[in-house]
PDB file of N, CA and C in Angstrom:
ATOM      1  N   UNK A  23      -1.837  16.823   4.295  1.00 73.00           N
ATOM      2  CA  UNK A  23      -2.707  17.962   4.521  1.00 73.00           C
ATOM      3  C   UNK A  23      -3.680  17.647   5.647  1.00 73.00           C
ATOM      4  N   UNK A  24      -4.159  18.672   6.062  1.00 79.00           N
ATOM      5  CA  UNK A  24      -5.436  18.904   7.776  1.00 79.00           C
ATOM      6  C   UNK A  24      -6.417  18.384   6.973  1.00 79.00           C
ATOM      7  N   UNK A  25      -6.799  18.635   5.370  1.00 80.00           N
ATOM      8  CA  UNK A  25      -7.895  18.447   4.680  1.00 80.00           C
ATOM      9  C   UNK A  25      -8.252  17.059   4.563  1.00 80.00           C
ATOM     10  N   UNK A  26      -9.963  16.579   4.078  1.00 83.00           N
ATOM     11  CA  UNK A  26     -10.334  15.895   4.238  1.00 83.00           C
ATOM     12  C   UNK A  26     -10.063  15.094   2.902  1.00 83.00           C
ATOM     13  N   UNK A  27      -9.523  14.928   2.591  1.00 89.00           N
ATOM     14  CA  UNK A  27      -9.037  14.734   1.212  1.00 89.00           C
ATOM     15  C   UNK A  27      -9.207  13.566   0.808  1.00 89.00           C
ATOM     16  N   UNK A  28      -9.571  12.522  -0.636  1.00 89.00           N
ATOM     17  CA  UNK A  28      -9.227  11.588  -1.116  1.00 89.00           C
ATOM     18  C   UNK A  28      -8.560  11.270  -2.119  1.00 89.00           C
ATOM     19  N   UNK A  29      -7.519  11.398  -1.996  1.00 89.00           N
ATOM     20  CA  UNK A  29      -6.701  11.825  -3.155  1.00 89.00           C
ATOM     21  C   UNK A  29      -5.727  10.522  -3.219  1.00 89.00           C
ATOM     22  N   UNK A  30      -5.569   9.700  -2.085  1.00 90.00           N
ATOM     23  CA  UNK A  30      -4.591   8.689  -1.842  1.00 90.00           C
ATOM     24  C   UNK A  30      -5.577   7.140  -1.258  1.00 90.00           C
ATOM     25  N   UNK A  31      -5.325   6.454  -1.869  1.00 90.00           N
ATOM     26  CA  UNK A  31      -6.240   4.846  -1.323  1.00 90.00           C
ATOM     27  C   UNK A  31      -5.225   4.392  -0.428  1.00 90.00           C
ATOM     28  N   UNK A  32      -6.293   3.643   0.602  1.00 88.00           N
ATOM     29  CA  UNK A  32      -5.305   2.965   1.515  1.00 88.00           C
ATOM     30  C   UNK A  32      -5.748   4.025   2.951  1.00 88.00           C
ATOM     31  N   UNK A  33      -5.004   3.304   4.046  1.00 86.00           N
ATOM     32  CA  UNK A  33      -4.921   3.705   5.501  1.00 86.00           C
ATOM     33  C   UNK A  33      -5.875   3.112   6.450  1.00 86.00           C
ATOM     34  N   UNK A  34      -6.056   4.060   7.581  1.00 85.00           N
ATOM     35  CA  UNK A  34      -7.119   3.415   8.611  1.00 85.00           C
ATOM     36  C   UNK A  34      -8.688   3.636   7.987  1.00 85.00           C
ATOM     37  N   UNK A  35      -8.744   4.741   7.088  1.00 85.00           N
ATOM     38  CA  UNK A  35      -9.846   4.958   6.681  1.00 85.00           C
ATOM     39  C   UNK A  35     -10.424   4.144   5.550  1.00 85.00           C
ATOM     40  N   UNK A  36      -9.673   3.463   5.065  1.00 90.00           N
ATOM     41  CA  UNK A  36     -10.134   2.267   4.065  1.00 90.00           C
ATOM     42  C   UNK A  36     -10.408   3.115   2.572  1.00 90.00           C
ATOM     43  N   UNK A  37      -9.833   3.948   1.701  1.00 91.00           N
ATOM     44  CA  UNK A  37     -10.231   4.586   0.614  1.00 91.00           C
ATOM     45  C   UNK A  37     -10.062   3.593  -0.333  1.00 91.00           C
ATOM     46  N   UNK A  38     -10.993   3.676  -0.789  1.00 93.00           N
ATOM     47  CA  UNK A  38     -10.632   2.728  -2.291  1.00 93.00           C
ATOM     48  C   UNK A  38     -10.665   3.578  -3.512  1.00 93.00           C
ATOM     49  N   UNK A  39     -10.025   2.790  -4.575  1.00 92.00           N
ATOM     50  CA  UNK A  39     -10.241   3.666  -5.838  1.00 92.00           C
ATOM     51  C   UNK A  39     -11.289   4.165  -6.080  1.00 92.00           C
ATOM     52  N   UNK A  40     -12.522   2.869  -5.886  1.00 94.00           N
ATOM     53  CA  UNK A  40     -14.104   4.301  -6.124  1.00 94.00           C
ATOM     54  C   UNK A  40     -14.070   5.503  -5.579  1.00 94.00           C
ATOM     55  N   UNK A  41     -14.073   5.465  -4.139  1.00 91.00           N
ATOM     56  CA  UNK A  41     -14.193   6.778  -2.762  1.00 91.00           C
ATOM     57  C   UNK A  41     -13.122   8.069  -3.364  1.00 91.00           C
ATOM     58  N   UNK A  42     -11.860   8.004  -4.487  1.00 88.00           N
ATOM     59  CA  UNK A  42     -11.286   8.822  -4.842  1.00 88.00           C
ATOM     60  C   UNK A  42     -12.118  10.515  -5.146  1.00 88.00           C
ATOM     61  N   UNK A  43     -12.801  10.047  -6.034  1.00 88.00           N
ATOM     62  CA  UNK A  43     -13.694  11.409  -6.564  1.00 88.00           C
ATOM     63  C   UNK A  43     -14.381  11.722  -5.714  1.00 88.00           C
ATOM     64  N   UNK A  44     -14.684  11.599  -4.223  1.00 89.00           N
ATOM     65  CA  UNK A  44     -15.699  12.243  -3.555  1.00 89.00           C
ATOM     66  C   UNK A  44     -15.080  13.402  -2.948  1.00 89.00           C
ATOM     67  N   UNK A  45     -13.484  13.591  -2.488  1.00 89.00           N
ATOM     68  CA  UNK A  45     -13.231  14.998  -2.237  1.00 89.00           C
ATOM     69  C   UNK A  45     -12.021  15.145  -2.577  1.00 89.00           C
ATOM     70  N   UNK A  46     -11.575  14.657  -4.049  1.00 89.00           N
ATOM     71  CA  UNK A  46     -10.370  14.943  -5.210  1.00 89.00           C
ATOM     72  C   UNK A  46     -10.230  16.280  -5.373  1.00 89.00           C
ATOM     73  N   UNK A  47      -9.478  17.432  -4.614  1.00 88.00           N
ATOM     74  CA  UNK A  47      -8.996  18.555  -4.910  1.00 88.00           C
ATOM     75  C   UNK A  47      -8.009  18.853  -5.564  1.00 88.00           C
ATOM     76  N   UNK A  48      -6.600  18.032  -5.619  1.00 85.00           N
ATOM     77  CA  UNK A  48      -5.487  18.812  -6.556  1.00 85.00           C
ATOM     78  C   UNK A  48      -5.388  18.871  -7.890  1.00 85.00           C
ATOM     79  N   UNK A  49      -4.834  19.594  -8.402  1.00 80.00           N
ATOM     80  CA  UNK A  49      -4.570  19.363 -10.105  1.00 80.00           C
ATOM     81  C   UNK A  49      -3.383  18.760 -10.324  1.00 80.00           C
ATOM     82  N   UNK A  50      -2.933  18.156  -9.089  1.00 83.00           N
ATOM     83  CA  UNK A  50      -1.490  17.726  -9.575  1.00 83.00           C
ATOM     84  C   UNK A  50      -0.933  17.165  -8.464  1.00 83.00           C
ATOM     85  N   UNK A  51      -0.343  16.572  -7.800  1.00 84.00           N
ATOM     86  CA  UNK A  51       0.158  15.448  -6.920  1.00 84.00           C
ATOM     87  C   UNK A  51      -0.915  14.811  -6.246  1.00 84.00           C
ATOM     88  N   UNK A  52      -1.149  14.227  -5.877  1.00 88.00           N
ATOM     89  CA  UNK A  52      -1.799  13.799  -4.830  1.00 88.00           C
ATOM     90  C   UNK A  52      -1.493  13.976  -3.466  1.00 88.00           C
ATOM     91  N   UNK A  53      -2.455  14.066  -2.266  1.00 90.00           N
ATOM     92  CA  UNK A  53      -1.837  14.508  -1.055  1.00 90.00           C
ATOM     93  C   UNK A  53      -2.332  13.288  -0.292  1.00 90.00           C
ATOM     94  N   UNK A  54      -1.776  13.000   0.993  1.00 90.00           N
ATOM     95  CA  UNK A  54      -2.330  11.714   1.723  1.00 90.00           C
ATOM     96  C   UNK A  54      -3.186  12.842   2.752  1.00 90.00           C
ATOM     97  N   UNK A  55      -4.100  12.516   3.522  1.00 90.00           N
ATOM     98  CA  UNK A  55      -5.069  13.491   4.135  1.00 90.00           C
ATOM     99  C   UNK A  55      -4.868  12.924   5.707  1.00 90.00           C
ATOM    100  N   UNK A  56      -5.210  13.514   6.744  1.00 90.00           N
ATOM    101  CA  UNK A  56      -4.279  13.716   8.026  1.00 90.00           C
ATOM    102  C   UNK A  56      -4.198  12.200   8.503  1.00 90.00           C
ATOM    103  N   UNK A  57      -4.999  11.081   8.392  1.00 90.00           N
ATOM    104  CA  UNK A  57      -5.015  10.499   9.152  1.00 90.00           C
ATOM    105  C   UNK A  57      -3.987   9.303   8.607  1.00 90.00           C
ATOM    106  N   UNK A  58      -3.582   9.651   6.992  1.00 92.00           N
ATOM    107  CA  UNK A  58      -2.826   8.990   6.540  1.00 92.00           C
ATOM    108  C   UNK A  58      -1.805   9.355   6.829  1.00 92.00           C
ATOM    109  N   UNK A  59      -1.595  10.833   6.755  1.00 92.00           N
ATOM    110  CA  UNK A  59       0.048  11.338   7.030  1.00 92.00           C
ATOM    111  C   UNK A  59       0.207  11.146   8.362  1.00 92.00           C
ATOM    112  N   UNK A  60      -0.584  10.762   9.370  1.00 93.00           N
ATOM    113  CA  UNK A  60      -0.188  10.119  10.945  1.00 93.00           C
ATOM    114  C   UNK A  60       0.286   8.884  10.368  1.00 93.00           C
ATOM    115  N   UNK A  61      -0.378   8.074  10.004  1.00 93.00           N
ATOM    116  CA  UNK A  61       0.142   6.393   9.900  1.00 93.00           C
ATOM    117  C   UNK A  61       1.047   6.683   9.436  1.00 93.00           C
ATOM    118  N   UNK A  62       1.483   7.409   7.788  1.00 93.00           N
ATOM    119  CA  UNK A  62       3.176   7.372   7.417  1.00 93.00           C
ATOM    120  C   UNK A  62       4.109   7.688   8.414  1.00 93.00           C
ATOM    121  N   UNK A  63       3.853   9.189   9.546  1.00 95.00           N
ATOM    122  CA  UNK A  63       5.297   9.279  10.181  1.00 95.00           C
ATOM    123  C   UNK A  63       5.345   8.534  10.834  1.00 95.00           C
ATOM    124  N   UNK A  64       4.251   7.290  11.714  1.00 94.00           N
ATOM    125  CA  UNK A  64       4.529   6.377  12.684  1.00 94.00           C
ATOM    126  C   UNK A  64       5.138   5.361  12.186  1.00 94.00           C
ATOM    127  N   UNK A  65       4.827   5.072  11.052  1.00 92.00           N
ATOM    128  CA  UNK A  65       5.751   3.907   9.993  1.00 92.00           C
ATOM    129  C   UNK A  65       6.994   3.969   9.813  1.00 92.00           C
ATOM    130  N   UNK A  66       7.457   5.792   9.637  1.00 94.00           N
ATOM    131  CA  UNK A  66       8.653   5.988   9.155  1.00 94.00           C
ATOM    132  C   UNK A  66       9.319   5.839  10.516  1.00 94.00           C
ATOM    133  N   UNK A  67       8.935   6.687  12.178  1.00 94.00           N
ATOM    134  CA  UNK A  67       9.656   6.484  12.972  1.00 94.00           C
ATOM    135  C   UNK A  67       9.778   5.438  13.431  1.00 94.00           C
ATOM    136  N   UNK A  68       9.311   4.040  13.346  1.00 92.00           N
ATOM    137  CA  UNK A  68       9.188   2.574  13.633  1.00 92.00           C
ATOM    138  C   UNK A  68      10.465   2.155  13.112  1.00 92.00           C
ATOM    139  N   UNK A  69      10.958   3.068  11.369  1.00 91.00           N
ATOM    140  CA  UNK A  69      12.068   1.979  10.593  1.00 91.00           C
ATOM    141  C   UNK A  69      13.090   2.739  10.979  1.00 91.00           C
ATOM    142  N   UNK A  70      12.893   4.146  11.524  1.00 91.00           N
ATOM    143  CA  UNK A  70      14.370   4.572  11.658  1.00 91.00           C
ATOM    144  C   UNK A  70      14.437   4.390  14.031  1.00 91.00           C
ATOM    145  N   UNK A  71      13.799   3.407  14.076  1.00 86.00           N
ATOM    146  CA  UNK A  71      13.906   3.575  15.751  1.00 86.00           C
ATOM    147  C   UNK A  71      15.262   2.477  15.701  1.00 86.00           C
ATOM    148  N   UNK A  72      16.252   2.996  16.644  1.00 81.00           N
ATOM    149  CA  UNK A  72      17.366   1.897  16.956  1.00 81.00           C
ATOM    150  C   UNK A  72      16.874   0.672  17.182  1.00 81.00           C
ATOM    151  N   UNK A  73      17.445  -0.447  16.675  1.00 75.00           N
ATOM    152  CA  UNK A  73      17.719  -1.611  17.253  1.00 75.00           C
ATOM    153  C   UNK A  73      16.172  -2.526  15.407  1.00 75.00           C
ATOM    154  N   UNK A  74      15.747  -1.553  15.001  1.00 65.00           N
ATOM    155  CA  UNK A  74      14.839  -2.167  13.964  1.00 65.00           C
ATOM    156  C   UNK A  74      15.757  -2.702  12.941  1.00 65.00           C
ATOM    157  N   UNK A  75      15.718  -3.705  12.357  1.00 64.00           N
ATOM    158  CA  UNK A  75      16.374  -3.881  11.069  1.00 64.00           C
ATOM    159  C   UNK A  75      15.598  -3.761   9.802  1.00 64.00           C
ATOM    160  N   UNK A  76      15.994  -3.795   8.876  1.00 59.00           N
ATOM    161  CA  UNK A  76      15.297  -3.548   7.923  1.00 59.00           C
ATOM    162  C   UNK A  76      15.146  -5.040   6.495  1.00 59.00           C
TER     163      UNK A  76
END
């Protein structure tokens, strides 16, 4: 999500389990919030780039 969300620990922004409840919106999945869902697709296109092994 664009939102500022803490719903997911971890990334460049450093969330920890405390920092969760400060802007916990869903009732139900958790969402990673933009700057995390940048780091995942750069992660994901890193493992699927030719010549990477796994």
């Amino acid at each position: 999500t664009g939102d500022d969300v803490t719903e997911c620990i971890g990334g460049s922004a450093g969330i920890t389990a405390d920092q969760l409840d400060l802007n916990y919106e869903t009732y139900c999945d958790p969402r990673l919030n933009y700057s995390q869902s940048l780091e995942m697709a750069f992660l994901v296109s890193q493992l699927m780039a030719p010549g990477v092994s796994k």
